XYZ file of C-alpha atoms in Angstrom:
390
model
C -138.733 -95.265 60.241
C -136.756 -98.409 60.935
C -133.181 -98.658 59.650
C -131.193 -101.862 60.111
C -127.540 -102.526 59.303
C -126.391 -104.970 56.629
C -123.122 -106.756 56.179
C -121.719 -105.225 52.988
C -120.870 -107.044 49.809
C -117.131 -106.856 49.142
C -115.835 -104.719 46.292
C -114.898 -107.931 44.503
C -118.411 -109.325 44.916
C -119.946 -106.088 43.644
C -117.674 -106.138 40.617
C -118.529 -109.779 39.954
C -122.209 -108.835 39.661
C -121.350 -105.887 37.423
C -121.281 -102.913 39.802
C -117.957 -101.232 39.113
C -118.955 -97.776 40.428
C -119.062 -98.990 44.050
C -116.706 -96.341 45.469
C -117.285 -92.576 45.343
C -114.481 -90.084 44.561
C -113.979 -89.472 48.297
C -113.290 -93.242 48.703
C -116.543 -93.822 50.605
C -118.787 -96.744 49.662
C -121.614 -95.880 47.267
C -123.749 -98.833 48.411
C -124.927 -98.114 51.954
C -125.110 -100.807 54.616
C -128.440 -99.339 55.754
C -131.582 -101.417 55.241
C -134.903 -99.599 55.455
C -137.736 -101.729 56.781
C -141.190 -100.900 55.377
C -144.611 -102.489 55.679
C -146.588 -104.072 52.868
C -149.101 -101.222 53.211
C -146.335 -98.665 52.666
C -145.075 -100.552 49.608
C -148.631 -100.682 48.243
C -148.984 -96.927 48.814
C -145.836 -96.197 46.789
C -147.124 -98.472 44.028
C -150.549 -96.844 43.880
C -149.159 -93.303 44.097
C -146.787 -93.720 41.162
C -149.410 -95.381 38.983
C -151.707 -92.431 39.647
C -148.905 -89.944 39.044
C -148.084 -91.488 35.676
C -151.688 -91.181 34.542
C -151.616 -87.529 35.630
C -148.394 -86.989 33.695
C -149.965 -88.416 30.527
C -153.015 -86.152 30.808
C -150.836 -83.104 31.436
C -148.490 -83.924 28.554
C -151.507 -84.020 26.245
C -152.305 -80.494 27.463
C -148.739 -79.396 26.670
C -149.029 -80.714 23.120
C -152.529 -79.380 22.505
C -151.591 -75.915 23.786
C -148.059 -75.833 22.278
C -146.410 -75.062 25.631
C -142.971 -76.465 24.872
C -141.168 -73.132 25.306
C -142.386 -72.938 28.894
C -140.717 -76.270 29.587
C -137.363 -75.070 28.184
C -137.613 -77.666 25.404
C -135.544 -76.807 22.279
C -137.632 -76.159 19.166
C -135.588 -78.648 17.169
C -136.933 -81.577 19.179
C -140.629 -80.593 19.122
C -141.505 -82.373 15.823
C -140.117 -85.639 17.232
C -142.019 -85.146 20.475
C -145.282 -84.717 18.601
C -144.705 -87.643 16.266
C -143.686 -90.018 19.047
C -146.699 -88.955 21.133
C -149.198 -89.499 18.351
C -148.074 -93.008 17.406
C -148.404 -95.846 19.928
C -145.388 -97.694 18.557
C -143.172 -95.218 20.442
C -143.405 -96.967 23.788
C -142.075 -95.546 27.054
C -139.836 -98.301 28.456
C -138.966 -96.991 31.915
C -138.657 -93.968 34.196
C -138.082 -93.159 37.869
C -140.230 -91.139 40.255
C -138.346 -89.268 42.972
C -140.540 -88.798 46.015
C -140.698 -87.448 49.538
C -142.615 -89.105 52.381
C -144.386 -92.432 52.607
C -142.813 -93.314 55.970
C -143.375 -92.118 59.547
C -146.851 -90.927 58.600
C -145.551 -88.378 56.093
C -147.656 -88.088 52.903
C -146.140 -89.174 49.605
C -145.218 -86.186 47.434
C -143.756 -86.045 43.926
C -140.417 -84.238 43.731
C -139.721 -84.955 40.049
C -140.002 -87.593 37.338
C -136.823 -88.800 35.639
C -138.519 -90.191 32.562
C -135.781 -90.316 29.925
C -132.389 -91.492 31.241
C -132.807 -92.341 34.933
C -129.901 -93.774 36.896
C -129.989 -96.252 39.843
C -131.675 -98.910 37.718
C -129.090 -101.657 38.172
C -128.645 -101.164 41.894
C -132.425 -101.033 42.415
C -133.126 -104.123 40.316
C -130.222 -106.377 41.290
C -127.814 -105.052 43.935
C -130.353 -104.598 46.726
C -131.719 -108.075 45.982
C -128.175 -109.479 46.236
C -127.616 -107.640 49.530
C -130.694 -109.226 51.098
C -129.595 -112.654 49.930
C -126.034 -112.059 51.200
C -127.413 -111.189 54.646
C -129.655 -114.235 54.925
C -132.941 -112.465 54.254
C -135.624 -113.691 51.889
C -134.711 -111.718 48.761
C -138.342 -111.825 47.628
C -139.349 -109.507 50.485
C -138.967 -106.354 48.395
C -141.101 -104.124 46.237
C -138.874 -105.028 43.316
C -139.961 -106.788 40.138
C -138.014 -104.425 37.878
C -136.426 -107.089 35.661
C -139.732 -108.814 34.963
C -141.604 -105.535 34.420
C -139.009 -104.316 31.933
C -139.155 -107.581 30.022
C -142.932 -107.333 29.731
C -142.704 -103.702 28.674
C -140.252 -104.522 25.892
C -142.821 -107.027 24.588
C -145.332 -104.179 24.427
C -143.202 -102.614 21.695
C -144.839 -105.309 19.567
C -148.212 -105.983 21.199
C -148.938 -102.255 21.905
C -151.260 -103.279 24.715
C -151.193 -104.499 28.290
C -151.608 -108.156 27.382
C -148.279 -109.457 26.051
C -149.476 -112.957 25.184
C -149.550 -111.998 21.501
C -145.743 -111.743 21.588
C -144.481 -115.088 20.288
C -141.682 -116.643 18.287
C -142.616 -114.829 15.082
C -141.420 -111.562 16.666
C -138.158 -112.913 18.033
C -136.256 -111.714 14.965
C -136.988 -108.074 15.838
C -133.750 -106.312 16.680
C -132.902 -103.705 19.310
C -129.527 -101.972 19.369
C -128.525 -100.688 22.809
C -126.094 -97.782 22.978
C -124.476 -95.281 25.327
C -121.406 -93.080 25.379
C -118.069 -94.713 26.077
C -116.285 -94.048 29.349
C -119.016 -94.395 31.990
C -119.185 -97.828 33.610
C -122.494 -96.900 35.264
C -124.185 -95.911 32.009
C -122.795 -98.939 30.185
C -123.913 -101.355 32.933
C -127.395 -99.771 32.912
C -127.598 -100.082 29.136
C -126.384 -103.672 29.111
C -128.848 -104.537 31.888
C -131.694 -103.219 29.744
C -130.286 -105.271 26.876
C -130.469 -108.364 29.092
C -134.108 -107.597 29.892
C -134.979 -107.286 26.195
C -133.041 -110.404 25.274
C -134.834 -112.409 27.959
C -138.124 -111.154 26.529
C -137.244 -112.629 23.134
C -135.648 -109.807 21.147
C -132.487 -110.056 19.077
C -130.180 -107.530 20.754
C -126.738 -106.016 20.413
C -124.677 -103.355 22.196
C -122.590 -100.568 20.650
C -121.077 -97.300 21.777
C -123.042 -94.459 20.254
C -120.126 -93.116 18.197
C -119.973 -96.477 16.373
C -123.650 -96.385 15.367
C -124.519 -95.322 11.813
C -127.543 -93.053 11.360
C -129.169 -92.708 7.952
C -132.347 -90.688 7.472
C -133.400 -92.810 4.498
C -132.549 -96.318 5.643
C -132.387 -96.255 9.437
C -129.856 -97.173 12.099
C -127.012 -99.639 11.464
C -124.183 -101.246 13.378
C -121.574 -103.394 11.602
C -123.810 -103.563 8.548
C -126.894 -104.786 10.424
C -130.089 -102.703 10.375
C -131.974 -102.434 13.681
C -135.667 -101.600 14.036
C -135.166 -100.109 17.520
C -132.387 -98.011 19.047
C -132.091 -97.527 22.790
C -129.809 -94.573 23.534
C -128.824 -93.643 27.079
C -128.313 -90.038 26.012
C -130.764 -87.331 27.174
C -132.951 -85.887 24.451
C -132.125 -82.344 25.522
C -128.405 -83.100 25.096
C -129.028 -84.385 21.581
C -131.068 -81.279 20.709
C -128.576 -78.780 22.206
C -125.194 -80.431 21.663
C -125.808 -82.578 18.564
C -128.179 -80.623 16.258
C -127.084 -82.542 13.149
C -127.837 -85.845 14.870
C -131.213 -84.474 15.962
C -132.061 -83.652 12.335
C -130.998 -87.133 11.239
C -133.152 -88.741 13.921
C -136.109 -86.611 12.913
C -135.700 -87.785 9.313
C -135.548 -91.399 10.470
C -138.779 -90.979 12.415
C -140.496 -89.285 9.480
C -139.425 -92.159 7.227
C -140.609 -94.643 9.870
C -137.449 -96.723 9.746
C -136.359 -96.481 13.403
C -138.064 -96.365 16.796
C -136.059 -94.619 19.517
C -136.148 -95.627 23.166
C -137.045 -93.880 25.358
C -139.295 -91.887 22.990
C -138.820 -88.160 22.438
C -142.014 -87.264 24.318
C -140.385 -88.302 27.589
C -138.582 -84.948 27.422
C -141.908 -83.332 28.426
C -141.948 -85.363 31.650
C -138.211 -84.883 32.139
C -138.418 -81.086 32.307
C -138.763 -80.051 35.941
C -140.890 -77.120 34.748
C -143.501 -79.759 33.887
C -144.164 -79.882 37.645
C -145.769 -76.447 37.401
C -148.165 -77.691 34.713
C -149.046 -80.738 36.809
C -149.977 -78.375 39.647
C -151.922 -76.199 37.213
C -153.948 -79.159 35.955
C -154.332 -80.827 39.361
C -154.243 -77.971 41.900
C -153.907 -79.079 45.530
C -153.685 -82.742 44.562
C -152.437 -84.684 47.624
C -149.519 -86.219 45.690
C -148.250 -82.878 44.367
C -146.376 -79.894 45.763
C -147.254 -76.331 44.845
C -144.960 -75.333 41.997
C -144.539 -72.093 40.042
C -142.302 -70.417 37.474
C -141.935 -67.581 39.987
C -140.945 -67.671 43.690
C -143.738 -68.861 45.971
C -145.151 -66.479 48.557
C -144.502 -67.135 52.243
C -143.351 -70.748 51.807
C -140.134 -72.621 52.229
C -139.299 -73.802 48.723
C -136.739 -75.333 46.393
C -135.437 -73.588 43.282
C -134.414 -76.049 40.571
C -133.661 -75.713 36.867
C -135.501 -77.423 34.043
C -132.823 -79.934 33.115
C -130.444 -80.057 36.075
C -128.984 -83.410 37.106
C -127.670 -84.982 40.324
C -128.986 -82.121 42.440
C -126.854 -79.501 40.662
C -127.930 -75.824 40.531
C -130.435 -76.283 43.351
C -131.300 -73.863 46.163
C -133.363 -74.463 49.296
C -134.998 -71.121 50.178
C -136.677 -69.765 53.295
C -140.099 -68.072 52.949
C -138.257 -64.724 52.690
C -136.169 -66.278 49.833
C -132.941 -66.267 51.827
C -130.778 -69.267 50.942
C -130.724 -72.211 53.359
C -128.563 -74.431 51.167
C -127.398 -74.428 47.555
C -125.415 -76.492 45.095
C -123.370 -75.362 42.111
C -123.397 -76.897 38.669
C -123.261 -76.483 34.902
C -127.015 -76.216 34.281
C -127.540 -72.621 35.378
C -128.607 -71.422 31.918
C -131.807 -73.472 32.061
C -135.058 -71.858 33.180
C -135.907 -72.126 36.899
C -138.817 -73.665 38.768
C -139.922 -73.075 42.360
C -141.394 -76.020 44.263
C -142.796 -76.091 47.776
C -140.307 -77.697 50.156
C -141.171 -81.231 51.265
C -139.189 -82.669 54.180
C -137.485 -86.011 53.598
C -137.474 -88.688 56.260
C -134.412 -88.228 58.448
C -132.419 -90.488 60.757
C -129.546 -88.822 62.597
C -127.850 -86.377 60.257
C -128.931 -88.112 57.047
C -132.000 -87.751 54.852
C -133.603 -90.623 52.917
C -135.387 -90.184 49.581
C -137.609 -92.935 48.105
C -137.330 -93.586 44.380
C -139.782 -95.766 42.453
C -139.115 -97.158 38.976
C -141.957 -97.299 36.492
C -142.282 -99.667 33.514
C -145.943 -99.659 32.439
C -146.641 -99.766 36.165
C -144.686 -98.998 39.309
C -142.242 -101.878 39.693
C -139.443 -101.228 42.155
C -138.413 -99.181 45.185
C -135.003 -97.984 46.311
C -133.723 -95.148 48.497
C -131.009 -92.537 48.359
C -129.259 -91.318 51.480
C -127.584 -87.941 51.709
C -127.889 -84.321 52.705
C -130.618 -81.762 52.256
C -130.196 -82.037 48.462
C -129.383 -85.430 46.968
C -126.253 -85.069 44.824
C -123.677 -87.296 43.138
C -122.318 -88.257 46.575
C -125.630 -89.638 47.817
C -125.636 -93.328 48.702
C -127.888 -96.133 47.506
C -129.998 -97.767 50.237
C -131.862 -101.086 50.057
C -135.220 -101.933 51.607
C -137.121 -104.932 52.942
C -140.837 -105.514 53.456
C -141.504 -106.836 56.979
C-alpha cells in the first residue's frame, strides 16, 4: 500500500469550497494530507465488487419483505408499511448510498463491512474535496475513481425515466420540483444536502432548500414550503429516527405515500439495507460468498469478531472481540438499546499505527472511492483520505 503526502488546502480554501467542518474537536485537521495510490485494476475491483454487492442486497431485501423479517432487523413496526409501499413501486428511487469495506489493497480480499444506504456522510469530501486536493498539488484531478457528481445527476433523472437510459428526460420534466431538507445546526449535513441539491439542479430539476422544521407536511395534499408544493422531498434524517423519535411525522408521511402526493428520498426501503443486522441475512442468502464476512445474531464460535448494533453510527457501541469473546477494543455510545450483530473480524490495511478503510459511494452504480484513516474502529475522529490512480 503506497501512501504519499499532500500539501494541505488551507482552512480558508476549504471554507471557500464549502467545507466548514475541517477541524475536529481536538483541533486536528479532519482532511488528511495522506494520498493513497491505487492501480486501475484495484479501482475496477472496487467498482465491480460494489455493483455485485448492491444486486445481492436487492435480492436479500426481497427475501426480507416476502418473509416479513423486519423485527429481526430491529425495524420499528410503524415504518414497515412505507417500506413495503416504496419497495413495490419503482417511482421510489434509491438516490445514493455508501459501502464501507475492508481490503482491496496489498492483496487483501475486498469484504463488506456494512452498507450506509439511507443518510451516508463523507459525500462532499469524496466528490469534491479530494478532487480539489489533487488539483492543488499539481496532479491530474481526473486520475480518481470519482464520478460522484455526474452519477448523482443521472440518478436524479431516473426519478422520471425509471430506467437506466436517461435520454427520455428532457425539458418537459424540468418543472418537476425537489425540496431538499435537513436539520438546522450541522454544517456537514447542510453542505451534503445542498450538494445533492446542486446535483439535481444540474440535472434539470427545479430545486429549493429548507430546514426540516420549516417544511409543511399534509397527508392529503403533500409537502409544502412557503406555499409551494413539491413532488419530491429529500430529507437527510434517518428513517429509524423518524419512526422512533417522530411517530406523528411518520404517520403523516405514511398518509402522504398512500395518497401518492409525495416521493421521499432516500426511500423508506433503504432502512432494510441500513440495519447492520441485514448483514446476517446477506450471509444466510449467500453463505461463504467471497465479498461477505460470516455474520450472526449470536456470537461466532472460535473467531475474532466485531459486535455492532443495528443502527449505531460513527463506530459507537462497537466491540472487537477475541475468539474467547474477551474484549480487544470497545467504544461507547447512545445506541446500546438496539439489537446486536456479530461479524467476523476483517483486518483493515495498516500503515504505521493507523488503519485505512475504503468507502465506495453508489448511485445506480459504484461511482466514487474515498478512505477513512483512524484506529481499530473508525469513529467521529477518523480522518478523510484522498486517493489517486497511478
